[in-house]
Amino acid sequence: AYLGWRQSAPPVRAVVIPPPRFIGLSTTFTVVLEAARGRIAQAEVRIAQGGGGAVVLTQPTSAGSRLETSVTIQGATLGLREGAATLEVWARDDYWRPLRRTDAPAASIPVTIDLTPPSIDVLAATQYVSQGGGGIVVFRLRGGDAAEVRAGTLAFPSFPAGDGGARVALIGLPWDFRPGTPLTVAAHDEAGNAASRGVPTEVRTRHFRSDRIRLAESFLETKVPELLPQRPPTQPLLDGFLLINRDLRRQAEEEKRRAALRTASHALWEGAFVQPRNTKVFSNFAEMRTYFYGGREVDRQVHLGYDLASFRQSPVPAANKGVVAFAGPMTIYGNAVIVDHGLGLQTLYGHLSSAGVKAGDSVEKGQELGRTGTTGLAMGDHLHFEVLVDGVSITPVEWWDAKWIRDHIDRPLEQAGLPTLGGTAPRAAAAKRTLAGDPGRHPRASRR
């Protein structure tokens, strides 16, 4: 009975986290081993293929009854061929049993060996993009699972564009993007194999205006309690304003990035975007605002849109066709609406006194979204209007201009032999179909 009890002790248990489906040029996972009796004496990771294979890791150990180790497999160094294989984890403990247990791996996972990185061909791109401006990159991807255009620390998603692996990515560079920073298309496949290609787009410098804003006591007395209802009564008004102008401004930027995930996988817009009629521009994109209180400078912030004014509570039209991605309070922008136009392109409407749409509503170009107002950190009745690409604010002037769209968006598509977007192409090309597809999730929605 005693010997039977010793023999019945279970073997070492192995878990692979996450269990890989592919082994590529570099594949990393974690192996967790647990011994029911005794201590783990040895661990080995192998790739078995067609009667042969390779040992990836051999690790004598006296780690106790539990071992957790990270394993990285460099697939090209193992002499394996592409195709089916098995990942095996072998382990034994030092617990004595009367009879040797039948050799069997503690874990066995079917995998596919894939050592071929994706292929990227850049077909065309906007020739030059200015700071705070937009453009497009068109490329063909083969053997890849996902691809994006990288601009410094930013990554812009790409979307399918017809047959043959063609993809498009709209890009939008921040106002302070550094010229000389490379733009690249980066792709990877399910095996983790990666590839990248440079984008032949020149980034140009653009100069922006500055403005000086004097904070009146009456303005602070109105806006600080409105935007910070939880503020202690003893807190100075200026401290409350700085909290709004800095922290709540950052929260609004985070909301823009969340809204960017709710974009269609095809173009929803038609033609140039429209500016509300009979409006006067009294604040420009990327103005550096210096705030003064009591005769001294207290803060600096960059204004990321256009301020457009007409008469009080004037109608606010949708700049183009799309679907409402956000509608509700947005800190410094007050009551706000974000309309998605597809492919990561969106427009924001802030300081509204009222909104007549809700998230998920389809809207037409020119359809009333709401009325202008003074909600948020507004000093007077006006519309704060932004154009965004994947949550990055860019100048609206470009997308108001049909010629700019033809030259900087549609022309690269034509050079790549693809249909144009949004019906803005010259008449000779009007017969071409537009890029279309089913609305889908943002390619990075699960990673944000």
Short mmCIF file of C-alpha atoms in Angstrom, two decimals:
data_model
loop_
_atom_site.label_atom_id
_atom_site.label_comp_id
_atom_site.label_asym_id
_atom_site.label_seq_id
_atom_site.Cartn_x
_atom_site.Cartn_y
_atom_site.Cartn_z
CA ALA A 1 0.00 0.00 0.00
CA TYR A 2 2.82 2.36 0.88
CA LEU A 3 4.62 1.71 -2.42
CA GLY A 4 1.38 2.18 -4.31
CA TRP A 5 0.83 5.48 -2.54
CA ARG A 6 4.32 6.63 -3.53
CA GLN A 7 3.80 5.53 -7.12
CA SER A 8 0.45 7.35 -7.39
CA ALA A 9 1.95 10.79 -6.73
CA PRO A 10 1.00 12.98 -9.71
CA PRO A 11 3.73 14.23 -12.07
CA VAL A 12 4.85 17.83 -12.46
CA ARG A 13 2.10 20.04 -13.85
CA ALA A 14 3.04 22.50 -16.62
CA VAL A 15 1.17 25.55 -17.91
CA VAL A 16 2.29 27.74 -20.84
CA ILE A 17 1.12 31.37 -20.69
CA PRO A 18 -0.02 32.37 -23.22
CA PRO A 19 -0.03 29.15 -25.23
CA PRO A 20 1.47 30.14 -28.61
CA ARG A 21 -0.22 29.24 -31.88
CA PHE A 22 2.85 30.21 -33.90
CA ILE A 23 6.62 30.12 -33.45
CA GLY A 24 8.19 33.03 -35.31
CA LEU A 25 11.52 34.79 -35.52
CA SER A 26 11.13 35.71 -31.85
CA THR A 27 8.39 34.19 -29.70
CA THR A 28 8.15 34.71 -25.94
CA PHE A 29 5.95 32.95 -23.40
CA THR A 30 6.05 31.93 -19.74
CA VAL A 31 6.29 28.37 -18.45
CA VAL A 32 4.91 27.64 -14.97
CA LEU A 33 5.79 24.29 -13.35
CA GLU A 34 4.30 22.93 -10.13
CA ALA A 35 5.32 19.72 -8.36
CA ALA A 36 2.64 18.00 -6.27
CA ARG A 37 5.33 16.15 -4.24
CA GLY A 38 8.97 16.99 -3.75
CA ARG A 39 10.85 19.64 -5.70
CA ILE A 40 11.26 20.33 -9.39
CA ALA A 41 14.56 18.76 -10.44
CA GLN A 42 14.76 19.55 -14.16
CA ALA A 43 12.84 21.45 -16.84
CA GLU A 44 13.19 21.31 -20.61
CA VAL A 45 11.39 23.02 -23.50
CA ARG A 46 11.52 21.38 -26.93
CA ILE A 47 10.16 21.90 -30.43
CA ALA A 48 9.28 18.54 -32.01
CA GLN A 49 8.86 18.30 -35.77
CA GLY A 50 8.71 15.25 -38.03
CA GLY A 51 10.66 12.87 -35.80
CA GLY A 52 13.27 15.50 -35.00
CA GLY A 53 13.28 18.93 -33.50
CA ALA A 54 15.30 21.13 -31.20
CA VAL A 55 15.81 21.70 -27.50
CA VAL A 56 15.04 25.31 -26.65
CA LEU A 57 15.77 25.33 -22.93
CA THR A 58 17.33 22.92 -20.45
CA GLN A 59 17.26 24.10 -16.88
CA PRO A 60 18.46 22.02 -13.92
CA THR A 61 16.79 23.51 -10.90
CA SER A 62 16.29 23.27 -7.17
CA ALA A 63 13.72 26.03 -7.11
CA GLY A 64 11.33 24.18 -4.85
CA SER A 65 7.91 22.94 -5.77
CA ARG A 66 7.14 25.80 -8.17
CA LEU A 67 9.08 27.31 -11.05
CA GLU A 68 8.06 30.21 -13.31
CA THR A 69 10.40 31.11 -16.16
CA SER A 70 10.22 33.23 -19.31
CA VAL A 71 11.19 31.50 -22.56
CA THR A 72 12.13 33.26 -25.80
CA ILE A 73 12.46 31.13 -28.93
CA GLN A 74 14.53 32.51 -31.82
CA GLY A 75 12.89 30.43 -34.52
CA ALA A 76 15.45 31.01 -37.28
CA THR A 77 18.30 29.57 -35.18
CA LEU A 78 16.75 26.15 -34.61
CA GLY A 79 17.01 24.67 -38.10
CA LEU A 80 13.28 24.07 -38.30
CA ARG A 81 11.19 24.19 -41.44
CA GLU A 82 8.02 26.23 -41.76
CA GLY A 83 4.86 24.27 -41.04
CA ALA A 84 3.37 22.14 -38.29
CA ALA A 85 5.30 21.33 -35.11
CA THR A 86 4.70 20.67 -31.42
CA LEU A 87 5.88 22.70 -28.45
CA GLU A 88 6.69 20.34 -25.58
CA VAL A 89 7.49 21.05 -21.95
CA TRP A 90 9.28 18.26 -20.10
CA ALA A 91 9.81 18.27 -16.36
CA ARG A 92 10.59 15.88 -13.51
CA ASP A 93 10.58 16.16 -9.75
CA ASP A 94 12.91 14.58 -7.17
CA TYR A 95 10.16 12.62 -5.46
CA TRP A 96 11.02 8.92 -5.19
CA ARG A 97 8.66 6.43 -6.82
CA PRO A 98 9.16 2.64 -6.95
CA LEU A 99 8.82 2.55 -10.73
CA ARG A 100 9.95 5.05 -13.35
CA ARG A 101 6.97 6.89 -14.85
CA THR A 102 6.35 6.55 -18.58
CA ASP A 103 8.10 9.40 -20.37
CA ALA A 104 5.57 11.97 -21.55
CA PRO A 105 5.72 15.75 -21.80
CA ALA A 106 4.08 17.74 -19.02
CA ALA A 107 2.55 19.96 -21.70
CA SER A 108 2.17 19.54 -25.46
CA ILE A 109 0.91 22.33 -27.71
CA PRO A 110 0.51 22.16 -31.51
CA VAL A 111 2.14 25.16 -33.19
CA THR A 112 2.94 26.44 -36.67
CA ILE A 113 6.49 27.48 -37.52
CA ASP A 114 6.34 30.79 -39.42
CA LEU A 115 9.66 32.53 -40.06
CA THR A 116 8.63 34.81 -42.93
CA PRO A 117 8.07 38.47 -41.97
CA PRO A 118 5.27 40.48 -43.61
CA SER A 119 5.94 42.17 -46.93
CA ILE A 120 5.25 45.93 -47.18
CA ASP A 121 5.22 47.97 -50.38
CA VAL A 122 4.59 51.70 -49.95
CA LEU A 123 2.54 52.62 -53.03
CA ALA A 124 2.03 56.35 -52.50
CA ALA A 125 1.81 59.01 -49.81
CA THR A 126 1.06 62.69 -49.36
CA GLN A 127 4.18 64.45 -50.64
CA TYR A 128 4.51 66.82 -47.71
CA VAL A 129 2.68 67.33 -44.43
CA SER A 130 3.03 70.43 -42.30
CA GLN A 131 3.07 70.54 -38.52
CA GLY A 132 -0.55 70.34 -37.41
CA GLY A 133 -1.55 68.99 -40.83
CA GLY A 134 -2.88 65.79 -42.33
CA GLY A 135 -2.18 63.34 -45.12
CA ILE A 136 -2.51 59.74 -46.25
CA VAL A 137 -0.23 56.73 -46.72
CA VAL A 138 -1.17 53.96 -49.17
CA PHE A 139 0.62 50.62 -49.06
CA ARG A 140 0.25 46.94 -49.85
CA LEU A 141 0.62 44.37 -47.08
CA ARG A 142 1.21 40.66 -47.65
CA GLY A 143 1.44 38.06 -44.92
CA GLY A 144 0.65 40.52 -42.16
CA ASP A 145 -1.95 40.52 -39.43
CA ALA A 146 -1.93 44.26 -38.63
CA ALA A 147 -0.18 47.40 -39.86
CA GLU A 148 0.05 51.03 -38.83
CA VAL A 149 1.88 54.20 -39.77
CA ARG A 150 4.23 55.40 -37.06
CA ALA A 151 5.20 59.03 -36.60
CA GLY A 152 7.48 59.34 -33.62
CA THR A 153 5.55 58.00 -30.64
CA LEU A 154 2.24 58.11 -32.53
CA ALA A 155 0.73 55.19 -34.42
CA PHE A 156 -2.07 55.65 -36.96
CA PRO A 157 -4.18 52.58 -37.84
CA SER A 158 -4.56 51.35 -41.39
CA PHE A 159 -7.69 50.03 -43.06
CA PRO A 160 -8.31 47.66 -46.01
CA ALA A 161 -8.67 49.40 -49.37
CA GLY A 162 -9.83 47.00 -52.02
CA ASP A 163 -8.19 43.79 -53.16
CA GLY A 164 -4.59 42.64 -53.20
CA GLY A 165 -3.73 43.62 -49.63
CA ALA A 166 -3.91 47.38 -50.26
CA ARG A 167 -4.39 49.48 -47.14
CA VAL A 168 -4.74 53.18 -46.32
CA ALA A 169 -3.88 55.16 -43.22
CA LEU A 170 -4.85 58.76 -42.58
CA ILE A 171 -2.22 60.62 -40.58
CA GLY A 172 -2.37 63.81 -38.55
CA LEU A 173 0.73 65.41 -37.11
CA PRO A 174 0.53 67.42 -33.87
CA TRP A 175 1.29 71.14 -34.01
CA ASP A 176 4.66 70.54 -32.32
CA PHE A 177 5.74 67.48 -34.36
CA ARG A 178 9.46 67.69 -35.05
CA PRO A 179 10.45 67.87 -38.75
CA GLY A 180 12.99 65.18 -39.52
CA THR A 181 11.17 62.60 -37.40
CA PRO A 182 10.81 59.55 -39.66
CA LEU A 183 7.45 58.22 -40.78
CA THR A 184 7.29 54.44 -41.22
CA VAL A 185 4.81 51.71 -42.02
CA ALA A 186 5.12 48.95 -39.43
CA ALA A 187 3.46 45.54 -39.62
CA HIS A 188 3.48 42.23 -37.81
CA ASP A 189 1.90 38.83 -38.26
CA GLU A 190 0.39 36.34 -35.83
CA ALA A 191 3.78 34.75 -35.30
CA GLY A 192 5.18 38.08 -34.12
CA ASN A 193 7.37 38.55 -37.19
CA ALA A 194 7.73 42.27 -37.87
CA ALA A 195 8.66 44.49 -40.81
CA SER A 196 8.82 48.22 -41.50
CA ARG A 197 9.27 50.55 -44.46
CA GLY A 198 9.97 54.26 -44.64
CA VAL A 199 7.35 56.69 -45.94
CA PRO A 200 8.57 59.31 -48.47
CA THR A 201 6.71 62.22 -46.87
CA GLU A 202 8.41 65.51 -46.03
CA VAL A 203 7.39 67.19 -42.79
CA ARG A 204 7.37 70.97 -43.04
CA THR A 205 7.52 73.62 -40.35
CA ARG A 206 4.46 75.78 -39.77
CA HIS A 207 4.32 78.94 -37.69
CA PHE A 208 1.42 79.53 -35.33
CA ARG A 209 0.02 82.62 -33.70
CA SER A 210 0.04 83.55 -30.05
CA ASP A 211 -2.54 85.28 -27.88
CA ARG A 212 -2.68 86.97 -24.48
CA ILE A 213 -5.73 86.34 -22.32
CA ARG A 214 -6.50 88.39 -19.23
CA LEU A 215 -8.57 86.56 -16.66
CA ALA A 216 -11.30 88.72 -15.18
CA GLU A 217 -12.47 88.09 -11.63
CA SER A 218 -16.06 87.85 -12.84
CA PHE A 219 -15.09 85.11 -15.31
CA LEU A 220 -13.41 83.06 -12.59
CA GLU A 221 -16.34 83.57 -10.22
CA THR A 222 -18.65 82.13 -12.86
CA LYS A 223 -16.60 79.34 -14.44
CA VAL A 224 -14.63 77.85 -11.55
CA PRO A 225 -17.70 76.84 -9.48
CA GLU A 226 -19.42 75.62 -12.66
CA LEU A 227 -16.57 73.32 -13.72
CA LEU A 228 -15.36 72.40 -10.21
CA PRO A 229 -18.52 71.95 -8.14
CA GLN A 230 -16.54 69.89 -5.61
CA ARG A 231 -14.02 72.70 -5.03
CA PRO A 232 -13.52 73.66 -1.36
CA PRO A 233 -14.99 77.14 -0.73
CA THR A 234 -11.68 78.28 0.74
CA GLN A 235 -9.66 77.40 -2.37
CA PRO A 236 -8.51 80.50 -4.28
CA LEU A 237 -10.29 80.99 -7.59
CA LEU A 238 -6.98 81.06 -9.45
CA ASP A 239 -6.02 77.63 -8.08
CA GLY A 240 -9.33 76.28 -9.30
CA PHE A 241 -8.84 77.81 -12.74
CA LEU A 242 -5.37 76.28 -13.08
CA LEU A 243 -6.76 72.88 -12.14
CA ILE A 244 -9.39 73.26 -14.87
CA ASN A 245 -7.00 74.64 -17.48
CA ARG A 246 -4.44 71.89 -16.91
CA ASP A 247 -5.94 68.73 -15.44
CA LEU A 248 -9.41 68.96 -16.97
CA ARG A 249 -7.84 69.89 -20.31
CA ARG A 250 -5.81 66.66 -20.16
CA GLN A 251 -8.98 64.72 -19.35
CA ALA A 252 -10.58 66.14 -22.49
CA GLU A 253 -7.62 64.94 -24.56
CA GLU A 254 -8.08 61.46 -23.11
CA GLU A 255 -11.76 61.55 -24.09
CA LYS A 256 -10.78 62.43 -27.66
CA ARG A 257 -8.49 59.42 -27.80
CA ARG A 258 -11.25 57.16 -26.51
CA ALA A 259 -13.64 58.51 -29.13
CA ALA A 260 -11.03 57.75 -31.81
CA LEU A 261 -11.53 54.05 -31.14
CA ARG A 262 -15.12 54.36 -32.35
CA THR A 263 -14.40 54.84 -36.04
CA ALA A 264 -15.73 53.19 -39.18
CA SER A 265 -13.41 51.10 -41.35
CA HIS A 266 -14.38 53.06 -44.47
CA ALA A 267 -14.91 56.69 -45.46
CA LEU A 268 -18.28 58.14 -44.44
CA TRP A 269 -17.71 61.72 -45.58
CA GLU A 270 -18.62 63.23 -48.96
CA GLY A 271 -16.69 66.13 -50.47
CA ALA A 272 -15.07 68.97 -48.57
CA PHE A 273 -16.01 69.70 -44.99
CA VAL A 274 -18.12 72.79 -44.35
CA GLN A 275 -17.59 75.72 -42.01
CA PRO A 276 -20.78 77.10 -40.42
CA ARG A 277 -22.13 79.98 -42.50
CA ASN A 278 -21.70 83.59 -41.44
CA THR A 279 -19.20 82.75 -38.72
CA LYS A 280 -16.18 84.81 -37.81
CA VAL A 281 -12.90 83.20 -36.80
CA PHE A 282 -11.62 84.80 -33.64
CA SER A 283 -9.19 82.13 -32.48
CA ASN A 284 -6.99 79.92 -34.64
CA PHE A 285 -5.58 76.42 -34.45
CA ALA A 286 -2.47 75.92 -32.29
CA GLU A 287 -2.45 79.43 -30.86
CA MET A 288 -0.17 79.62 -27.84
CA ARG A 289 -2.30 81.26 -25.19
CA THR A 290 -0.64 83.07 -22.31
CA TYR A 291 -2.97 83.69 -19.38
CA PHE A 292 -2.60 86.72 -17.10
CA TYR A 293 -4.21 87.34 -13.74
CA GLY A 294 -3.63 90.39 -11.62
CA GLY A 295 -1.04 91.63 -14.11
CA ARG A 296 1.17 88.52 -14.01
CA GLU A 297 1.50 85.44 -16.19
CA VAL A 298 -0.12 82.39 -14.58
CA ASP A 299 -0.36 79.74 -17.31
CA ARG A 300 0.26 78.78 -20.94
CA GLN A 301 -1.80 76.39 -23.04
CA VAL A 302 -2.20 75.61 -26.74
CA HIS A 303 -5.61 76.09 -28.35
CA LEU A 304 -6.29 73.03 -30.52
CA GLY A 305 -9.16 74.19 -32.71
CA TYR A 306 -10.91 77.11 -34.36
CA ASP A 307 -13.27 79.35 -32.43
CA LEU A 308 -16.16 80.40 -34.68
CA ALA A 309 -18.76 82.97 -33.65
CA SER A 310 -22.02 84.19 -35.15
CA PHE A 311 -25.10 85.15 -33.14
CA ARG A 312 -26.02 83.69 -29.77
CA GLN A 313 -27.23 80.10 -29.78
CA SER A 314 -26.75 79.82 -33.53
CA PRO A 315 -27.24 76.42 -35.22
CA VAL A 316 -24.19 74.15 -35.37
CA PRO A 317 -24.12 72.06 -38.57
CA ALA A 318 -22.26 68.77 -39.02
CA ALA A 319 -19.17 69.48 -41.12
CA ASN A 320 -19.80 66.29 -43.09
CA LYS A 321 -21.62 62.96 -43.07
CA GLY A 322 -20.83 60.57 -40.28
CA VAL A 323 -21.90 58.87 -37.08
CA VAL A 324 -21.92 60.51 -33.64
CA ALA A 325 -19.10 58.93 -31.62
CA PHE A 326 -19.57 61.07 -28.50
CA ALA A 327 -22.21 63.44 -27.14
CA GLY A 328 -22.12 64.84 -23.64
CA PRO A 329 -20.10 66.96 -21.19
CA MET A 330 -16.35 67.15 -21.95
CA THR A 331 -14.67 69.23 -19.23
CA ILE A 332 -13.26 72.46 -20.75
CA TYR A 333 -15.32 72.01 -23.95
CA GLY A 334 -18.60 71.91 -22.04
CA ASN A 335 -21.40 70.19 -23.93
CA ALA A 336 -19.66 68.59 -26.89
CA VAL A 337 -20.30 66.33 -29.87
CA ILE A 338 -17.74 64.28 -31.79
CA VAL A 339 -18.76 63.01 -35.23
CA ASP A 340 -16.86 60.11 -36.78
CA HIS A 341 -16.30 60.33 -40.55
CA GLY A 342 -14.47 56.99 -40.88
CA LEU A 343 -10.83 55.88 -41.16
CA GLY A 344 -10.00 57.70 -37.91
CA LEU A 345 -11.16 61.13 -39.16
CA GLN A 346 -13.44 62.95 -36.70
CA THR A 347 -14.74 66.45 -35.93
CA LEU A 348 -15.45 67.99 -32.52
CA TYR A 349 -18.01 70.66 -31.66
CA GLY A 350 -17.64 72.28 -28.23
CA HIS A 351 -19.26 74.83 -25.88
CA LEU A 352 -22.75 73.89 -27.07
CA SER A 353 -25.73 75.26 -25.18
CA SER A 354 -27.68 72.20 -26.30
CA ALA A 355 -27.17 69.07 -28.41
CA GLY A 356 -29.85 67.37 -30.47
CA VAL A 357 -27.99 64.14 -31.24
CA LYS A 358 -26.73 61.18 -29.26
CA ALA A 359 -23.94 58.64 -29.68
CA GLY A 360 -24.68 56.25 -32.53
CA ASP A 361 -26.84 58.67 -34.54
CA SER A 362 -26.10 58.96 -38.26
CA VAL A 363 -25.86 62.57 -39.43
CA GLU A 364 -25.81 64.27 -42.82
CA LYS A 365 -23.56 67.10 -43.91
CA GLY A 366 -25.13 70.34 -42.70
CA GLN A 367 -27.51 68.63 -40.27
CA GLU A 368 -27.97 70.59 -37.05
CA LEU A 369 -26.12 68.98 -34.14
CA GLY A 370 -26.99 71.59 -31.54
CA ARG A 371 -26.66 75.27 -30.71
CA THR A 372 -23.65 77.39 -29.79
CA GLY A 373 -23.25 78.45 -26.18
CA THR A 374 -20.90 79.27 -23.33
CA THR A 375 -20.57 75.89 -21.61
CA GLY A 376 -17.14 74.75 -20.54
CA LEU A 377 -14.28 77.24 -20.36
CA ALA A 378 -15.83 79.61 -22.91
CA MET A 379 -15.52 83.38 -22.48
CA GLY A 380 -18.42 84.08 -24.82
CA ASP A 381 -20.98 82.37 -27.03
CA HIS A 382 -19.15 80.55 -29.83
CA LEU A 383 -18.37 77.17 -31.38
CA HIS A 384 -15.07 75.45 -30.68
CA PHE A 385 -14.41 73.30 -33.78
CA GLU A 386 -11.69 70.68 -34.24
CA VAL A 387 -10.63 68.16 -36.85
CA LEU A 388 -8.97 65.06 -35.42
CA VAL A 389 -7.14 62.09 -36.91
CA ASP A 390 -7.04 59.16 -34.49
CA GLY A 391 -7.50 61.61 -31.63
CA VAL A 392 -4.77 64.03 -32.79
CA SER A 393 -6.01 67.60 -33.36
CA ILE A 394 -5.01 69.12 -36.70
CA THR A 395 -5.89 72.33 -38.53
CA PRO A 396 -9.46 72.35 -39.91
CA VAL A 397 -8.46 74.60 -42.83
CA GLU A 398 -7.16 71.68 -44.90
CA TRP A 399 -10.37 69.64 -44.68
CA TRP A 400 -12.49 72.71 -45.48
CA ASP A 401 -10.64 72.93 -48.83
CA ALA A 402 -11.80 70.59 -51.64
CA LYS A 403 -8.61 71.26 -53.62
CA TRP A 404 -6.43 70.31 -50.66
CA ILE A 405 -8.33 67.03 -50.32
CA ARG A 406 -7.91 66.27 -54.03
CA ASP A 407 -4.18 67.08 -54.00
CA HIS A 408 -3.17 65.56 -50.67
CA ILE A 409 -5.62 62.70 -50.12
CA ASP A 410 -7.09 61.64 -53.46
CA ARG A 411 -3.98 62.08 -55.62
CA PRO A 412 -1.91 59.49 -53.69
CA LEU A 413 -4.83 57.07 -53.99
CA GLU A 414 -4.97 57.60 -57.75
CA GLN A 415 -1.19 57.14 -57.98
CA ALA A 416 -1.63 53.80 -56.23
CA GLY A 417 -4.42 52.80 -58.62
CA LEU A 418 -7.06 52.90 -55.90
CA PRO A 419 -10.47 54.59 -55.80
CA THR A 420 -10.69 58.01 -54.20
CA LEU A 421 -12.40 58.83 -50.92
CA GLY A 422 -15.53 60.81 -50.26
CA GLY A 423 -16.39 61.77 -53.83
CA THR A 424 -13.87 64.64 -54.03
CA ALA A 425 -12.01 63.48 -57.14
CA PRO A 426 -12.11 65.46 -60.40
CA ARG A 427 -14.99 64.68 -62.76
CA ALA A 428 -12.79 62.52 -64.96
CA ALA A 429 -12.41 60.16 -62.05
CA ALA A 430 -15.98 60.44 -60.82
CA ALA A 431 -16.89 57.09 -62.30
CA LYS A 432 -14.50 55.33 -59.97
CA ARG A 433 -16.05 53.63 -56.99
CA THR A 434 -15.23 54.96 -53.53
CA LEU A 435 -13.59 52.90 -50.83
CA ALA A 436 -16.30 51.12 -48.91
CA GLY A 437 -16.77 48.31 -46.48
CA ASP A 438 -18.59 47.35 -43.34
CA PRO A 439 -18.20 49.57 -40.29
CA GLY A 440 -15.77 47.91 -37.96
CA ARG A 441 -13.81 48.30 -34.78
CA HIS A 442 -10.74 50.44 -34.63
CA PRO A 443 -7.74 48.14 -35.31
CA ARG A 444 -6.36 48.95 -31.86
CA ALA A 445 -9.63 48.97 -29.94
CA SER A 446 -8.65 45.89 -27.95
CA ARG A 447 -5.28 47.38 -27.03
CA ARG A 448 -6.43 50.71 -25.69
#
